[in-house]
C-alpha cells in the first residue's frame, strides 16, 4: 500500500489529552499532508543502538538468540564501528554501533545525568531511520519547519542519502531519513569501509542461529512490533506531537494505568501496514511528576526509570506467531521456556490469555544495551498493544527491576 490512510485516524484509549494537544495535532496533520511529508516519509527502515565497544559482540550474540535478526556485516568510519543485522527487507534493520573515540561521545554526557545510566555511559538507544521518497524535498521542508540536523554520519552521494536530526529534548532519541534508488534495500553504513570480524566470532553467531532453529524459536519470534520510550510527565504531549511532525505516524490513543501512575500512549504508521513493516512507537509517561510521589501515594515506576536511566528507549517488543503450522500450543510460552532454559531471564511469567486477546512478557533489562525485550502474541486478530491489566503488571515488574539498580542521583556514586 503506497497511499496513506484517510483521515480522521481512528482513536483508541481512555486517556484524554489537553485542548492544546488536540489543536496542534490537527495543525501538524494539516501541515504535513499539505506540504506532502505524510506521503514522502514512509516505513521505519532501521533502528540504531549504540553500545560500548567491549559489549558489541556480546550484544550481537544476545540479539541473534533472542530475536529473528541475522548478522550481515560490520563497517567502520572515522567515528564508529557499525554492525548491520536484518530479518528481511520487509521489516526494519538493526544498526548496532560503538564509538571509536570515547572522548567524542555524544551519548556519554546524557548518560552522566542519571545514576544508573552513568554506569554504562557509552550505551544508549539512538533512534529510528525512515525511508523517504524525495530526500532533498523532505529535508528542505523539515528544515523550513525548524528541524535541526546533524552533520556527523550524513551521507550524500548519487546512490544513497542519509541524515538524522539532533536528539529530541523530550525523548533524547533522533529520527533519521534515508533515500536510495528503487530496488534492494540499502543501509547508510554500507557506504563505509568494511570492518572484518574474526572467524571465531562469526562461527559463534552461526552456532547461535543454528541453536535458535533447533530450539524452535525461529519462526515463532517475529520482527519488531513496537518500541516504547519513557519520558517525563510534562513531556507526554510534546514528545508525541514532535514525533508526528517528524514522521508519517499518527496518534492512535492513550490508556491510563492509574494504579501504576502511568499512561501508555501509542503512535502508529499512517499507511495501515502491519507493525512488522513499520512498528508502532509508544511513549510511556507518569500521570504526576516524581516530586509529588509522597502526596500521590502511588508507585511511580515510569518516572523512576527516567530519573535512573535518563530519557531513553525502555523496551523493544517482538511479535510472536499466532500460528505455526501444525502446532496447537501457545508459541509465546514455548519460546520463553526455551529461552529461559538457555539462560535468558524474564520478569514475572507470561501474562494475559488467549481469551483476552494477547499474552506478553518482559525480559530482564539487558546489561549490554539497557533495553528490555518484550514478546507479544496476539490471538484471533487482536488489534491492540496491551490490555490494561497486562500493562499494569508489566509496568510494575519493570519498575521493580529498575529499582534493583538503585535510584536517585543523591544515592548514586559518581565515581562508580
Ligand atoms: Fe510494550
CSV table of C-alpha atoms and ligand atoms in Angstrom, one decimal:
chain,number,residue,atom,x,y,z
A,1,UNK,CA,0.0,0.0,0.0
A,2,UNK,CA,1.6,3.3,-1.0
A,3,UNK,CA,-1.3,5.7,-0.1
A,4,UNK,CA,-1.6,7.0,3.4
A,5,UNK,CA,-4.8,6.2,5.3
A,6,UNK,CA,-7.5,8.7,5.0
A,7,UNK,CA,-8.1,11.0,8.0
A,8,UNK,CA,-9.6,11.1,10.5
A,9,UNK,CA,-7.5,8.4,12.1
A,10,UNK,CA,-9.4,6.1,14.3
A,11,UNK,CA,-8.9,7.0,18.0
A,12,UNK,CA,-8.5,4.5,20.9
A,13,UNK,CA,-8.0,4.6,24.6
A,14,UNK,CA,-9.4,6.2,27.7
A,15,UNK,CA,-7.0,8.9,28.5
A,16,UNK,CA,-7.8,12.4,27.2
A,17,UNK,CA,-5.2,14.9,26.2
A,18,UNK,CA,-5.3,18.7,26.5
A,19,UNK,CA,-7.1,21.1,24.1
A,20,UNK,CA,-3.6,22.3,23.2
A,21,UNK,CA,-2.6,18.8,22.1
A,22,UNK,CA,-5.7,18.3,20.0
A,23,UNK,CA,-5.4,21.7,18.4
A,24,UNK,CA,-1.8,21.2,17.4
A,25,UNK,CA,-2.2,17.6,16.4
A,26,UNK,CA,-4.7,18.7,13.8
A,27,UNK,CA,-2.5,21.6,12.7
A,28,UNK,CA,0.5,19.2,12.3
A,29,UNK,CA,-1.6,16.8,10.3
A,30,UNK,CA,-2.8,19.6,8.1
A,31,UNK,CA,0.8,21.0,7.6
A,32,UNK,CA,2.2,17.5,7.0
A,33,UNK,CA,-0.5,16.5,4.5
A,34,UNK,CA,-0.4,19.9,2.8
A,35,UNK,CA,3.3,20.1,2.1
A,36,UNK,CA,3.4,16.4,1.2
A,37,UNK,CA,5.5,14.9,4.0
A,38,UNK,CA,2.9,12.4,5.0
A,39,UNK,CA,3.2,11.0,1.5
A,40,UNK,CA,7.0,11.3,1.4
A,41,UNK,CA,8.0,9.7,4.7
A,42,UNK,CA,7.4,6.0,4.6
A,43,UNK,CA,8.2,3.0,6.7
A,44,UNK,CA,10.7,2.6,9.5
A,45,UNK,CA,13.8,1.5,7.7
A,46,UNK,CA,16.2,0.8,10.5
A,47,UNK,CA,16.9,1.2,14.2
A,48,UNK,CA,20.2,2.4,15.6
A,49,UNK,CA,21.5,1.4,19.0
A,50,UNK,CA,24.9,2.5,20.5
A,51,UNK,CA,26.8,0.2,22.9
A,52,UNK,CA,30.2,0.2,24.4
A,53,UNK,CA,32.7,-1.5,22.0
A,54,UNK,CA,33.5,-4.0,24.7
A,55,UNK,CA,29.9,-5.2,24.7
A,56,UNK,CA,29.2,-5.1,20.9
A,57,UNK,CA,30.0,-8.7,20.2
A,58,UNK,CA,28.1,-10.0,23.2
A,59,UNK,CA,25.1,-7.8,22.3
A,60,UNK,CA,25.1,-9.2,18.8
A,61,UNK,CA,25.1,-12.7,20.2
A,62,UNK,CA,22.2,-11.7,22.5
A,63,UNK,CA,20.2,-10.3,19.6
A,64,UNK,CA,20.9,-13.4,17.5
A,65,UNK,CA,19.5,-15.7,20.2
A,66,UNK,CA,16.5,-13.6,21.4
A,67,UNK,CA,15.3,-12.1,18.1
A,68,UNK,CA,14.9,-13.1,14.4
A,69,UNK,CA,17.8,-10.8,13.4
A,70,UNK,CA,20.8,-12.2,11.5
A,71,UNK,CA,24.2,-10.6,11.5
A,72,UNK,CA,25.1,-9.4,8.0
A,73,UNK,CA,28.3,-7.4,8.1
A,74,UNK,CA,30.3,-4.8,10.1
A,75,UNK,CA,31.6,-1.5,8.8
A,76,UNK,CA,33.6,1.4,10.1
A,77,UNK,CA,34.3,5.1,9.5
A,78,UNK,CA,36.4,7.6,11.5
A,79,UNK,CA,33.8,7.8,14.2
A,80,UNK,CA,32.2,4.3,14.7
A,81,UNK,CA,32.2,0.6,14.2
A,82,UNK,CA,28.8,-0.5,12.9
A,83,UNK,CA,27.3,-3.9,12.8
A,84,UNK,CA,24.3,-4.5,10.5
A,85,UNK,CA,21.6,-7.0,11.3
A,86,UNK,CA,18.5,-7.8,9.3
A,87,UNK,CA,15.4,-10.1,9.3
A,88,UNK,CA,14.3,-9.4,5.7
A,89,UNK,CA,13.6,-6.4,3.5
A,90,UNK,CA,10.1,-6.1,4.9
A,91,UNK,CA,11.0,-5.1,8.4
A,92,UNK,CA,13.4,-2.6,9.9
A,93,UNK,CA,17.1,-3.5,10.0
A,94,UNK,CA,19.3,-3.0,13.1
A,95,UNK,CA,22.5,-0.9,13.2
A,96,UNK,CA,24.5,-1.6,16.3
A,97,UNK,CA,27.3,0.9,16.6
A,98,UNK,CA,30.1,1.7,19.0
A,99,UNK,CA,32.2,4.9,19.1
A,100,UNK,CA,35.9,4.7,18.4
A,101,UNK,CA,37.0,7.8,20.2
A,102,UNK,CA,35.2,7.8,23.6
A,103,UNK,CA,36.2,11.4,24.3
A,104,UNK,CA,33.9,12.5,21.4
A,105,UNK,CA,30.9,10.5,22.7
A,106,UNK,CA,27.6,12.4,22.4
A,107,UNK,CA,25.6,9.9,24.5
A,108,UNK,CA,28.0,10.0,27.4
A,109,UNK,CA,27.1,13.5,28.6
A,110,UNK,CA,23.4,12.5,28.5
A,111,UNK,CA,24.1,9.3,30.4
A,112,UNK,CA,26.1,11.1,33.1
A,113,UNK,CA,23.0,12.9,34.2
A,114,UNK,CA,21.4,9.7,35.6
A,115,UNK,CA,22.7,7.5,38.3
A,116,UNK,CA,22.2,4.1,36.6
A,117,UNK,CA,22.8,5.3,33.1
A,118,UNK,CA,26.2,6.7,34.2
A,119,UNK,CA,27.4,3.1,34.9
A,120,UNK,CA,27.2,2.4,31.1
A,121,UNK,CA,28.0,5.9,29.8
A,122,UNK,CA,28.6,4.7,26.2
A,123,UNK,CA,25.4,2.7,25.8
A,124,UNK,CA,22.2,4.3,24.5
A,125,UNK,CA,19.4,3.7,22.1
A,126,UNK,CA,19.9,6.3,19.4
A,127,UNK,CA,16.8,6.4,17.2
A,128,UNK,CA,14.9,5.2,14.1
A,129,UNK,CA,15.5,5.8,10.4
A,130,UNK,CA,12.6,6.3,8.0
A,131,UNK,CA,12.8,5.8,4.2
A,132,UNK,CA,11.7,8.9,2.3
A,133,UNK,CA,10.7,9.0,-1.4
A,134,UNK,CA,12.2,12.5,-2.0
A,135,UNK,CA,15.2,13.2,0.2
A,136,UNK,CA,16.1,16.8,-0.9
A,137,UNK,CA,12.4,17.9,-0.6
A,138,UNK,CA,11.7,16.2,2.7
A,139,UNK,CA,14.9,17.6,4.4
A,140,UNK,CA,14.2,21.0,2.9
A,141,UNK,CA,10.6,21.0,4.3
A,142,UNK,CA,11.6,19.8,7.7
A,143,UNK,CA,14.4,22.3,7.8
A,144,UNK,CA,11.9,25.1,6.9
A,145,UNK,CA,9.8,23.9,9.9
A,146,UNK,CA,12.7,24.3,12.3
A,147,UNK,CA,14.0,20.8,12.4
A,148,UNK,CA,17.8,20.7,13.1
A,149,UNK,CA,20.0,18.0,11.6
A,150,UNK,CA,23.4,16.6,12.5
A,151,UNK,CA,26.3,16.6,10.0
A,152,UNK,CA,28.1,13.6,11.6
A,153,UNK,CA,27.2,10.4,9.7
A,154,UNK,CA,25.5,12.3,6.9
A,155,UNK,CA,25.8,10.6,3.5
A,156,UNK,CA,25.0,12.3,0.3
A,157,UNK,CA,26.0,10.6,-3.0
A,158,UNK,CA,24.2,9.5,-6.1
A,159,UNK,CA,23.5,6.1,-4.6
A,160,UNK,CA,22.3,7.0,-1.2
A,161,UNK,CA,21.3,9.9,1.0
A,162,UNK,CA,21.1,9.9,4.8
A,163,UNK,CA,20.7,12.4,7.6
A,164,UNK,CA,19.5,12.5,11.1
A,165,UNK,CA,18.0,15.1,13.5
A,166,UNK,CA,19.7,16.3,16.7
A,167,UNK,CA,18.3,14.4,19.7
A,168,UNK,CA,14.8,15.4,20.8
A,169,UNK,CA,14.6,17.4,24.0
A,170,UNK,CA,11.7,15.2,25.1
A,171,UNK,CA,13.0,11.7,24.3
A,172,UNK,CA,16.7,12.1,23.6
A,173,UNK,CA,16.1,10.0,20.5
A,174,UNK,CA,16.9,11.0,16.9
A,175,UNK,CA,14.9,10.5,13.7
A,176,UNK,CA,16.9,9.7,10.6
A,177,UNK,CA,15.9,9.8,6.9
A,178,UNK,CA,17.2,7.7,4.1
A,179,UNK,CA,16.7,7.5,0.4
A,180,UNK,CA,18.1,5.2,-2.2
A,181,UNK,CA,17.0,4.4,-5.8
A,182,UNK,CA,14.3,1.8,-6.2
A,183,UNK,CA,15.4,-1.8,-5.8
A,184,UNK,CA,17.1,-3.7,-3.0
A,185,UNK,CA,17.2,-2.0,0.4
A,186,UNK,CA,20.4,-0.2,1.3
A,187,UNK,CA,21.7,1.0,4.7
A,188,UNK,CA,23.8,4.1,5.3
A,189,UNK,CA,26.5,2.1,6.9
A,190,UNK,CA,27.1,0.2,3.6
A,191,UNK,CA,28.8,3.4,2.3
A,192,UNK,CA,31.6,3.0,4.9
A,193,UNK,CA,34.6,0.7,4.8
A,194,UNK,CA,34.3,-3.0,5.7
A,195,UNK,CA,35.2,-3.9,9.3
A,196,UNK,CA,36.2,-7.6,9.2
A,197,UNK,CA,35.1,-9.7,12.2
A,198,UNK,CA,37.2,-12.6,13.5
A,199,UNK,CA,36.2,-16.0,12.1
A,200,UNK,CA,35.7,-17.3,15.6
A,201,UNK,CA,33.1,-14.7,16.3
A,202,UNK,CA,31.3,-15.3,13.1
A,203,UNK,CA,31.3,-19.0,13.9
A,204,UNK,CA,29.7,-18.3,17.3
A,205,UNK,CA,26.9,-16.3,15.7
A,206,UNK,CA,26.3,-19.1,13.2
A,207,UNK,CA,26.1,-21.6,16.1
A,208,UNK,CA,23.6,-19.4,18.0
A,209,UNK,CA,21.3,-19.1,14.9
A,210,UNK,CA,21.5,-22.9,14.5
A,211,UNK,CA,20.6,-23.4,18.1
A,212,UNK,CA,17.8,-20.9,17.8
A,213,UNK,CA,16.4,-23.0,15.0
A,214,UNK,CA,16.9,-26.3,16.9
A,215,UNK,CA,15.1,-24.8,19.9
A,216,UNK,CA,12.1,-23.9,17.7
A,217,UNK,CA,12.4,-20.2,18.4
A,218,UNK,CA,13.0,-19.4,14.7
A,219,UNK,CA,9.7,-18.7,13.0
A,220,UNK,CA,7.9,-18.2,16.3
A,221,UNK,CA,9.6,-14.9,17.3
A,222,UNK,CA,8.8,-12.3,14.6
A,223,UNK,CA,10.2,-8.8,13.7
A,224,UNK,CA,9.8,-5.7,15.9
A,225,UNK,CA,6.2,-5.0,16.9
A,226,UNK,CA,6.6,-1.8,18.8
A,227,UNK,CA,9.3,0.4,20.5
A,228,UNK,CA,8.5,2.1,23.8
A,229,UNK,CA,10.3,5.1,25.1
A,230,UNK,CA,9.9,6.5,28.7
A,231,UNK,CA,9.6,10.2,29.2
A,232,UNK,CA,8.8,12.7,32.0
A,233,UNK,CA,5.2,13.5,32.8
A,234,UNK,CA,5.3,17.0,31.3
A,235,UNK,CA,6.8,15.8,28.0
A,236,UNK,CA,4.0,13.4,27.1
A,237,UNK,CA,2.1,15.5,24.6
A,238,UNK,CA,5.2,17.3,23.3
A,239,UNK,CA,7.1,14.1,22.6
A,240,UNK,CA,4.1,12.7,20.6
A,241,UNK,CA,3.4,15.9,18.7
A,242,UNK,CA,7.1,16.2,17.8
A,243,UNK,CA,7.3,12.6,16.6
A,244,UNK,CA,4.2,13.0,14.5
A,245,UNK,CA,5.7,16.1,13.0
A,246,UNK,CA,9.0,14.3,12.1
A,247,UNK,CA,7.4,11.1,10.7
A,248,UNK,CA,4.2,10.0,8.9
A,249,UNK,CA,2.9,8.4,12.1
A,250,UNK,CA,-0.5,9.3,13.6
A,251,UNK,CA,-1.8,9.4,17.1
A,252,UNK,CA,-3.6,6.1,17.9
A,253,UNK,CA,-4.6,6.7,21.5
A,254,UNK,CA,-3.7,6.7,25.2
A,255,UNK,CA,-4.5,4.4,28.1
A,256,UNK,CA,-4.4,5.4,31.7
A,257,UNK,CA,-2.8,2.8,34.0
A,258,UNK,CA,-3.9,4.6,37.2
A,259,UNK,CA,-2.6,2.4,39.9
A,260,UNK,CA,0.9,2.5,38.3
A,261,UNK,CA,0.6,6.3,38.0
A,262,UNK,CA,1.3,5.9,34.3
A,263,UNK,CA,-0.1,6.2,30.8
A,264,UNK,CA,0.7,4.3,27.7
A,265,UNK,CA,0.5,6.5,24.5
A,266,UNK,CA,0.7,5.0,21.1
A,267,UNK,CA,1.6,6.4,17.6
A,268,UNK,CA,1.3,4.1,14.6
A,269,UNK,CA,2.3,4.3,11.0
A,270,UNK,CA,-0.3,6.0,8.8
A,271,UNK,CA,-0.2,3.6,5.9
A,272,UNK,CA,-2.1,0.7,7.6
A,273,UNK,CA,0.9,-1.6,7.3
A,274,UNK,CA,1.5,-4.4,9.7
A,275,UNK,CA,3.7,-3.4,12.6
A,276,UNK,CA,6.4,-5.8,11.3
A,277,UNK,CA,6.9,-3.4,8.4
A,278,UNK,CA,6.8,-0.2,10.4
A,279,UNK,CA,6.5,-0.8,14.2
A,280,UNK,CA,4.4,1.4,16.5
A,281,UNK,CA,6.1,4.0,18.6
A,282,UNK,CA,4.9,4.0,22.2
A,283,UNK,CA,5.5,6.8,24.7
A,284,UNK,CA,5.1,6.0,28.4
A,285,UNK,CA,4.7,8.8,30.9
A,286,UNK,CA,3.8,9.2,34.6
A,287,UNK,CA,0.5,10.9,35.4
A,288,UNK,CA,2.1,13.0,38.1
A,289,UNK,CA,5.7,14.1,38.5
A,290,UNK,CA,8.1,12.3,40.8
A,291,UNK,CA,8.3,15.1,43.3
A,292,UNK,CA,4.7,14.6,44.2
A,293,UNK,CA,5.1,10.9,45.0
A,294,UNK,CA,4.8,11.5,48.7
A,295,UNK,CA,1.4,13.1,48.2
A,296,UNK,CA,0.1,10.9,45.4
A,297,UNK,CA,1.0,7.8,47.3
A,298,UNK,CA,1.2,5.6,44.3
A,299,UNK,CA,4.2,3.7,42.9
A,300,UNK,CA,5.9,5.7,40.2
A,301,UNK,CA,7.8,3.2,38.1
A,302,UNK,CA,7.8,5.2,34.8
A,303,UNK,CA,9.3,8.4,36.2
A,304,UNK,CA,11.7,6.5,38.4
A,305,UNK,CA,13.0,4.8,35.3
A,306,UNK,CA,13.6,8.2,33.6
A,307,UNK,CA,15.4,9.5,36.6
A,308,UNK,CA,17.6,6.4,37.0
A,309,UNK,CA,18.3,5.8,33.3
A,310,UNK,CA,17.6,9.1,31.6
A,311,UNK,CA,15.1,9.7,28.9
A,312,UNK,CA,15.6,6.6,26.7
A,313,UNK,CA,14.0,3.7,24.9
A,314,UNK,CA,12.7,1.3,27.6
A,315,UNK,CA,11.8,-1.8,25.6
A,316,UNK,CA,11.6,-3.2,22.1
A,317,UNK,CA,8.8,-5.7,21.5
A,318,UNK,CA,8.8,-8.6,19.1
A,319,UNK,CA,5.7,-10.3,17.8
A,320,UNK,CA,5.2,-14.0,18.4
A,321,UNK,CA,3.4,-16.0,15.7
A,322,UNK,CA,-0.2,-16.8,16.4
A,323,UNK,CA,0.0,-19.9,14.4
A,324,UNK,CA,2.9,-22.2,13.5
A,325,UNK,CA,1.8,-24.9,11.1
A,326,UNK,CA,0.5,-28.0,12.9
A,327,UNK,CA,1.2,-26.7,16.4
A,328,UNK,CA,-1.6,-26.0,18.8
A,329,UNK,CA,0.3,-24.7,21.8
A,330,UNK,CA,1.0,-21.1,22.8
A,331,UNK,CA,4.0,-20.1,20.9
A,332,UNK,CA,5.0,-17.4,23.4
A,333,UNK,CA,5.1,-19.8,26.3
A,334,UNK,CA,7.1,-22.2,24.2
A,335,UNK,CA,9.6,-19.6,23.0
A,336,UNK,CA,10.0,-18.1,26.5
A,337,UNK,CA,10.6,-21.6,28.1
A,338,UNK,CA,13.3,-22.4,25.6
A,339,UNK,CA,15.0,-19.0,26.1
A,340,UNK,CA,14.8,-19.5,29.9
A,341,UNK,CA,16.5,-22.9,29.6
A,342,UNK,CA,19.3,-21.1,27.7
A,343,UNK,CA,19.9,-18.5,30.4
A,344,UNK,CA,17.6,-15.6,29.3
A,345,UNK,CA,16.0,-14.1,32.4
A,346,UNK,CA,12.5,-12.7,32.5
A,347,UNK,CA,10.4,-10.5,34.8
A,348,UNK,CA,7.3,-12.4,36.0
A,349,UNK,CA,5.7,-15.1,33.9
A,350,UNK,CA,3.9,-14.7,30.6
A,351,UNK,CA,0.8,-12.7,31.4
A,352,UNK,CA,-2.6,-12.3,29.7
A,353,UNK,CA,-4.6,-15.1,28.0
A,354,UNK,CA,-5.9,-16.3,24.7
A,355,UNK,CA,-9.4,-15.2,25.8
A,356,UNK,CA,-8.2,-11.6,26.5
A,357,UNK,CA,-6.6,-11.5,23.0
A,358,UNK,CA,-2.9,-11.4,23.9
A,359,UNK,CA,-0.1,-12.6,26.0
A,360,UNK,CA,3.0,-10.6,26.9
A,361,UNK,CA,6.2,-10.9,28.8
A,362,UNK,CA,9.2,-8.6,29.6
A,363,UNK,CA,12.8,-9.9,29.8
A,364,UNK,CA,15.1,-8.5,32.4
A,365,UNK,CA,16.9,-5.4,31.4
A,366,UNK,CA,19.9,-6.3,29.1
A,367,UNK,CA,23.1,-5.2,30.8
A,368,UNK,CA,24.6,-4.8,27.3
A,369,UNK,CA,22.0,-2.4,25.9
A,370,UNK,CA,19.9,-1.3,28.9
A,371,UNK,CA,16.9,-2.4,26.9
A,372,UNK,CA,14.1,-4.8,27.9
A,373,UNK,CA,12.9,-7.3,25.3
A,374,UNK,CA,9.1,-7.8,25.2
A,375,UNK,CA,7.4,-10.7,23.5
A,376,UNK,CA,3.8,-10.2,22.4
A,377,UNK,CA,1.5,-12.8,21.0
A,378,UNK,CA,-1.9,-11.7,19.7
A,379,UNK,CA,-4.8,-14.2,19.2
A,380,UNK,CA,-7.5,-14.1,16.6
A,381,UNK,CA,-6.5,-10.8,15.1
A,382,UNK,CA,-6.5,-8.8,18.4
A,383,UNK,CA,-5.7,-5.2,17.4
A,384,UNK,CA,-4.1,-3.7,20.5
A,385,UNK,CA,-0.7,-3.5,22.1
A,386,UNK,CA,-1.7,-4.5,25.6
A,387,UNK,CA,-4.7,-5.0,27.9
A,388,UNK,CA,-4.8,-2.6,30.8
A,389,UNK,CA,-4.3,-5.5,33.2
A,390,UNK,CA,-1.2,-6.7,31.3
A,391,UNK,CA,0.3,-3.3,31.1
A,392,UNK,CA,-0.2,-2.7,34.9
A,393,UNK,CA,1.7,-5.9,35.6
A,394,UNK,CA,4.4,-5.2,33.1
A,395,UNK,CA,4.9,-1.6,34.4
A,396,UNK,CA,5.1,-2.8,37.9
A,397,UNK,CA,7.5,-5.6,37.1
A,398,UNK,CA,9.8,-3.3,35.1
A,399,UNK,CA,9.7,-0.8,38.0
A,400,UNK,CA,10.8,-3.5,40.4
A,401,UNK,CA,13.7,-4.4,38.1
A,402,UNK,CA,14.8,-0.8,37.7
A,403,UNK,CA,14.5,-0.3,41.5
A,404,UNK,CA,17.0,-3.2,42.0
A,405,UNK,CA,19.6,-1.0,40.3
A,406,UNK,CA,19.1,1.6,43.0
A,407,UNK,CA,17.6,5.0,42.4
A,408,UNK,CA,18.2,8.7,42.5
A,409,UNK,CA,21.1,10.9,41.9
A,410,UNK,CA,21.8,11.6,45.6
A,411,UNK,CA,22.3,7.9,46.2
A,412,UNK,CA,24.4,7.2,43.2
A,413,UNK,CA,28.2,7.1,43.4
A,414,UNK,CA,29.7,9.4,40.7
A,415,UNK,CA,33.0,7.6,40.8
A,416,UNK,CA,31.3,4.1,40.3
B,1,LIG,FE1,5.2,-2.9,25.1
